């Protein structure tokens, strides 16, 4: 069973769905830690309800991004974290975390990447008046939403959509695609480990 830390900055609905899905069936991972970069993230309340340990780090309390990430890395080691799942973590991951967790950090983004990267992907899609947008789960690299895509799902934009209605349908898709994709990655991870063992 792989040990996952979820990183969030806000509401944490994706965090909650990752936890709930892994508790309902064996998906090959368990969420053992929530990390936030905000001391007031609503995700922290969800974690307390779900009985998941939390650690919050205020970036401003550190002189550099490197120091901030070293503090996080120390905790990840204590919790023996195998994988990191970003879920509404509104911050670029730096090399201090990327290097030790190479190809082991995934993110969910509310658009069909490479379209509408960065902040407010839903607002960007509405402004562009596209007929469809969607959800992407991808590996993280040093760019803004640029890492290799793992899975995507389309969400149609309806003429009557407001930000809220579109966001609601996007989140519904997110809540099933993220646990499903993590489960797939965990299976592949297991296969790679056993291949390494055979060789
Ligand atoms: C989600 O829609 C996620 O895709 C998005 O933030 C929201 C967090 O919601 N992430 C990004 O935009 C990352 N660039 P949640 O806190 O309810 O899970």
JSON list of N, CA, C and O in Angstrom, two decimals, residues 19-45:
[
{"chain": "A", "resi": 19, "resn": "UNK", "atom": "N", "xyz": [-9.49, 10.47, -0.22]},
{"chain": "A", "resi": 19, "resn": "UNK", "atom": "CA", "xyz": [-9.53, 9.68, 1.02]},
{"chain": "A", "resi": 19, "resn": "UNK", "atom": "C", "xyz": [-10.71, 8.72, 0.98]},
{"chain": "A", "resi": 19, "resn": "UNK", "atom": "O", "xyz": [-10.55, 7.51, 1.20]},
{"chain": "A", "resi": 20, "resn": "UNK", "atom": "N", "xyz": [-11.90, 9.24, 0.67]},
{"chain": "A", "resi": 20, "resn": "UNK", "atom": "CA", "xyz": [-13.11, 8.41, 0.71]},
{"chain": "A", "resi": 20, "resn": "UNK", "atom": "C", "xyz": [-13.00, 7.24, -0.27]},
{"chain": "A", "resi": 20, "resn": "UNK", "atom": "O", "xyz": [-13.33, 6.11, 0.08]},
{"chain": "A", "resi": 21, "resn": "UNK", "atom": "N", "xyz": [-12.54, 7.52, -1.48]},
{"chain": "A", "resi": 21, "resn": "UNK", "atom": "CA", "xyz": [-12.46, 6.45, -2.49]},
{"chain": "A", "resi": 21, "resn": "UNK", "atom": "C", "xyz": [-11.52, 5.34, -2.02]},
{"chain": "A", "resi": 21, "resn": "UNK", "atom": "O", "xyz": [-11.82, 4.15, -2.18]},
{"chain": "A", "resi": 22, "resn": "UNK", "atom": "N", "xyz": [-10.41, 5.72, -1.41]},
{"chain": "A", "resi": 22, "resn": "UNK", "atom": "CA", "xyz": [-9.43, 4.70, -0.99]},
{"chain": "A", "resi": 22, "resn": "UNK", "atom": "C", "xyz": [-9.92, 3.92, 0.23]},
{"chain": "A", "resi": 22, "resn": "UNK", "atom": "O", "xyz": [-9.45, 2.83, 0.51]},
{"chain": "A", "resi": 23, "resn": "UNK", "atom": "N", "xyz": [-10.90, 4.49, 0.93]},
{"chain": "A", "resi": 23, "resn": "UNK", "atom": "CA", "xyz": [-11.46, 3.77, 2.08]},
{"chain": "A", "resi": 23, "resn": "UNK", "atom": "C", "xyz": [-12.58, 2.83, 1.65]},
{"chain": "A", "resi": 23, "resn": "UNK", "atom": "O", "xyz": [-12.89, 1.87, 2.35]},
{"chain": "A", "resi": 24, "resn": "UNK", "atom": "N", "xyz": [-13.19, 3.16, 0.51]},
{"chain": "A", "resi": 24, "resn": "UNK", "atom": "CA", "xyz": [-14.30, 2.32, 0.04]},
{"chain": "A", "resi": 24, "resn": "UNK", "atom": "C", "xyz": [-13.80, 1.07, -0.66]},
{"chain": "A", "resi": 24, "resn": "UNK", "atom": "O", "xyz": [-14.43, 0.02, -0.59]},
{"chain": "A", "resi": 25, "resn": "UNK", "atom": "N", "xyz": [-12.68, 1.18, -1.39]},
{"chain": "A", "resi": 25, "resn": "UNK", "atom": "CA", "xyz": [-12.13, -0.02, -2.02]},
{"chain": "A", "resi": 25, "resn": "UNK", "atom": "C", "xyz": [-10.61, 0.08, -2.05]},
{"chain": "A", "resi": 25, "resn": "UNK", "atom": "O", "xyz": [-10.05, 1.16, -1.86]},
{"chain": "A", "resi": 26, "resn": "UNK", "atom": "N", "xyz": [-9.97, -1.05, -2.30]},
{"chain": "A", "resi": 26, "resn": "UNK", "atom": "CA", "xyz": [-8.51, -1.06, -2.29]},
{"chain": "A", "resi": 26, "resn": "UNK", "atom": "C", "xyz": [-7.99, -0.48, -3.60]},
{"chain": "A", "resi": 26, "resn": "UNK", "atom": "O", "xyz": [-8.05, -1.13, -4.64]},
{"chain": "A", "resi": 27, "resn": "UNK", "atom": "N", "xyz": [-7.48, 0.73, -3.54]},
{"chain": "A", "resi": 27, "resn": "UNK", "atom": "CA", "xyz": [-6.97, 1.39, -4.74]},
{"chain": "A", "resi": 27, "resn": "UNK", "atom": "C", "xyz": [-5.44, 1.39, -4.76]},
{"chain": "A", "resi": 27, "resn": "UNK", "atom": "O", "xyz": [-4.83, 1.99, -5.63]},
{"chain": "A", "resi": 28, "resn": "UNK", "atom": "N", "xyz": [-4.83, 0.72, -3.78]},
{"chain": "A", "resi": 28, "resn": "UNK", "atom": "CA", "xyz": [-3.37, 0.61, -3.77]},
{"chain": "A", "resi": 28, "resn": "UNK", "atom": "C", "xyz": [-2.67, 1.77, -3.10]},
{"chain": "A", "resi": 28, "resn": "UNK", "atom": "O", "xyz": [-1.44, 1.84, -3.08]},
{"chain": "A", "resi": 29, "resn": "UNK", "atom": "N", "xyz": [-3.44, 2.71, -2.58]},
{"chain": "A", "resi": 29, "resn": "UNK", "atom": "CA", "xyz": [-2.82, 3.83, -1.86]},
{"chain": "A", "resi": 29, "resn": "UNK", "atom": "C", "xyz": [-3.65, 4.17, -0.64]},
{"chain": "A", "resi": 29, "resn": "UNK", "atom": "O", "xyz": [-4.84, 3.84, -0.57]},
{"chain": "A", "resi": 30, "resn": "UNK", "atom": "N", "xyz": [-3.01, 4.79, 0.33]},
{"chain": "A", "resi": 30, "resn": "UNK", "atom": "CA", "xyz": [-3.77, 5.40, 1.42]},
{"chain": "A", "resi": 30, "resn": "UNK", "atom": "C", "xyz": [-3.24, 6.80, 1.68]},
{"chain": "A", "resi": 30, "resn": "UNK", "atom": "O", "xyz": [-2.03, 7.05, 1.59]},
{"chain": "A", "resi": 31, "resn": "UNK", "atom": "N", "xyz": [-4.16, 7.72, 1.95]},
{"chain": "A", "resi": 31, "resn": "UNK", "atom": "CA", "xyz": [-3.77, 9.10, 2.25]},
{"chain": "A", "resi": 31, "resn": "UNK", "atom": "C", "xyz": [-3.43, 9.15, 3.73]},
{"chain": "A", "resi": 31, "resn": "UNK", "atom": "O", "xyz": [-4.29, 8.89, 4.58]},
{"chain": "A", "resi": 32, "resn": "UNK", "atom": "N", "xyz": [-2.17, 9.44, 4.04]},
{"chain": "A", "resi": 32, "resn": "UNK", "atom": "CA", "xyz": [-1.75, 9.40, 5.44]},
{"chain": "A", "resi": 32, "resn": "UNK", "atom": "C", "xyz": [-1.41, 10.79, 5.99]},
{"chain": "A", "resi": 32, "resn": "UNK", "atom": "O", "xyz": [-1.10, 10.93, 7.17]},
{"chain": "A", "resi": 33, "resn": "UNK", "atom": "N", "xyz": [-1.45, 11.81, 5.11]},
{"chain": "A", "resi": 33, "resn": "UNK", "atom": "CA", "xyz": [-1.08, 13.15, 5.55]},
{"chain": "A", "resi": 33, "resn": "UNK", "atom": "C", "xyz": [-1.69, 14.21, 4.63]},
{"chain": "A", "resi": 33, "resn": "UNK", "atom": "O", "xyz": [-1.73, 14.02, 3.41]},
{"chain": "A", "resi": 34, "resn": "UNK", "atom": "N", "xyz": [-2.16, 15.30, 5.23]},
{"chain": "A", "resi": 34, "resn": "UNK", "atom": "CA", "xyz": [-2.56, 16.48, 4.45]},
{"chain": "A", "resi": 34, "resn": "UNK", "atom": "C", "xyz": [-1.55, 17.59, 4.75]},
{"chain": "A", "resi": 34, "resn": "UNK", "atom": "O", "xyz": [-1.30, 17.91, 5.92]},
{"chain": "A", "resi": 35, "resn": "UNK", "atom": "N", "xyz": [-0.99, 18.17, 3.69]},
{"chain": "A", "resi": 35, "resn": "UNK", "atom": "CA", "xyz": [-0.08, 19.31, 3.83]},
{"chain": "A", "resi": 35, "resn": "UNK", "atom": "C", "xyz": [-0.79, 20.54, 3.25]},
{"chain": "A", "resi": 35, "resn": "UNK", "atom": "O", "xyz": [-1.34, 20.47, 2.15]},
{"chain": "A", "resi": 36, "resn": "UNK", "atom": "N", "xyz": [-0.80, 21.64, 4.00]},
{"chain": "A", "resi": 36, "resn": "UNK", "atom": "CA", "xyz": [-1.35, 22.88, 3.43]},
{"chain": "A", "resi": 36, "resn": "UNK", "atom": "C", "xyz": [-0.32, 24.00, 3.56]},
{"chain": "A", "resi": 36, "resn": "UNK", "atom": "O", "xyz": [0.54, 23.99, 4.45]},
{"chain": "A", "resi": 37, "resn": "UNK", "atom": "N", "xyz": [-0.46, 24.99, 2.65]},
{"chain": "A", "resi": 37, "resn": "UNK", "atom": "CA", "xyz": [0.40, 26.18, 2.72]},
{"chain": "A", "resi": 37, "resn": "UNK", "atom": "C", "xyz": [-0.40, 27.34, 3.31]},
{"chain": "A", "resi": 37, "resn": "UNK", "atom": "O", "xyz": [0.02, 28.48, 3.22]},
{"chain": "A", "resi": 38, "resn": "UNK", "atom": "N", "xyz": [-1.57, 27.03, 3.85]},
{"chain": "A", "resi": 38, "resn": "UNK", "atom": "CA", "xyz": [-2.39, 28.06, 4.51]},
{"chain": "A", "resi": 38, "resn": "UNK", "atom": "C", "xyz": [-2.90, 27.49, 5.82]},
{"chain": "A", "resi": 38, "resn": "UNK", "atom": "O", "xyz": [-3.40, 26.36, 5.87]},
{"chain": "A", "resi": 39, "resn": "UNK", "atom": "N", "xyz": [-2.78, 28.29, 6.86]},
{"chain": "A", "resi": 39, "resn": "UNK", "atom": "CA", "xyz": [-3.19, 27.81, 8.18]},
{"chain": "A", "resi": 39, "resn": "UNK", "atom": "C", "xyz": [-4.71, 27.77, 8.32]},
{"chain": "A", "resi": 39, "resn": "UNK", "atom": "O", "xyz": [-5.24, 27.15, 9.24]},
{"chain": "A", "resi": 40, "resn": "UNK", "atom": "N", "xyz": [-5.41, 28.44, 7.37]},
{"chain": "A", "resi": 40, "resn": "UNK", "atom": "CA", "xyz": [-6.87, 28.52, 7.46]},
{"chain": "A", "resi": 40, "resn": "UNK", "atom": "C", "xyz": [-7.57, 27.75, 6.35]},
{"chain": "A", "resi": 40, "resn": "UNK", "atom": "O", "xyz": [-8.74, 27.97, 6.08]},
{"chain": "A", "resi": 41, "resn": "UNK", "atom": "N", "xyz": [-6.84, 26.85, 5.67]},
{"chain": "A", "resi": 41, "resn": "UNK", "atom": "CA", "xyz": [-7.46, 26.11, 4.56]},
{"chain": "A", "resi": 41, "resn": "UNK", "atom": "C", "xyz": [-8.61, 25.24, 5.09]},
{"chain": "A", "resi": 41, "resn": "UNK", "atom": "O", "xyz": [-8.46, 24.53, 6.09]},
{"chain": "A", "resi": 42, "resn": "UNK", "atom": "N", "xyz": [-9.75, 25.29, 4.40]},
{"chain": "A", "resi": 42, "resn": "UNK", "atom": "CA", "xyz": [-10.90, 24.50, 4.84]},
{"chain": "A", "resi": 42, "resn": "UNK", "atom": "C", "xyz": [-10.58, 22.99, 4.79]},
{"chain": "A", "resi": 42, "resn": "UNK", "atom": "O", "xyz": [-11.15, 22.19, 5.55]},
{"chain": "A", "resi": 43, "resn": "UNK", "atom": "N", "xyz": [-9.65, 22.63, 3.93]},
{"chain": "A", "resi": 43, "resn": "UNK", "atom": "CA", "xyz": [-9.21, 21.23, 3.84]},
{"chain": "A", "resi": 43, "resn": "UNK", "atom": "C", "xyz": [-8.81, 20.68, 5.22]},
{"chain": "A", "resi": 43, "resn": "UNK", "atom": "O", "xyz": [-8.98, 19.49, 5.50]},
{"chain": "A", "resi": 44, "resn": "UNK", "atom": "N", "xyz": [-8.31, 21.55, 6.09]},
{"chain": "A", "resi": 44, "resn": "UNK", "atom": "CA", "xyz": [-7.86, 21.11, 7.43]},
{"chain": "A", "resi": 44, "resn": "UNK", "atom": "C", "xyz": [-9.04, 20.59, 8.25]},
{"chain": "A", "resi": 44, "resn": "UNK", "atom": "O", "xyz": [-8.92, 19.62, 9.00]},
{"chain": "A", "resi": 45, "resn": "UNK", "atom": "N", "xyz": [-10.20, 21.25, 8.07]},
{"chain": "A", "resi": 45, "resn": "UNK", "atom": "CA", "xyz": [-11.40, 20.79, 8.79]},
{"chain": "A", "resi": 45, "resn": "UNK", "atom": "C", "xyz": [-11.85, 19.44, 8.28]},
{"chain": "A", "resi": 45, "resn": "UNK", "atom": "O", "xyz": [-12.26, 18.57, 9.04]}
]
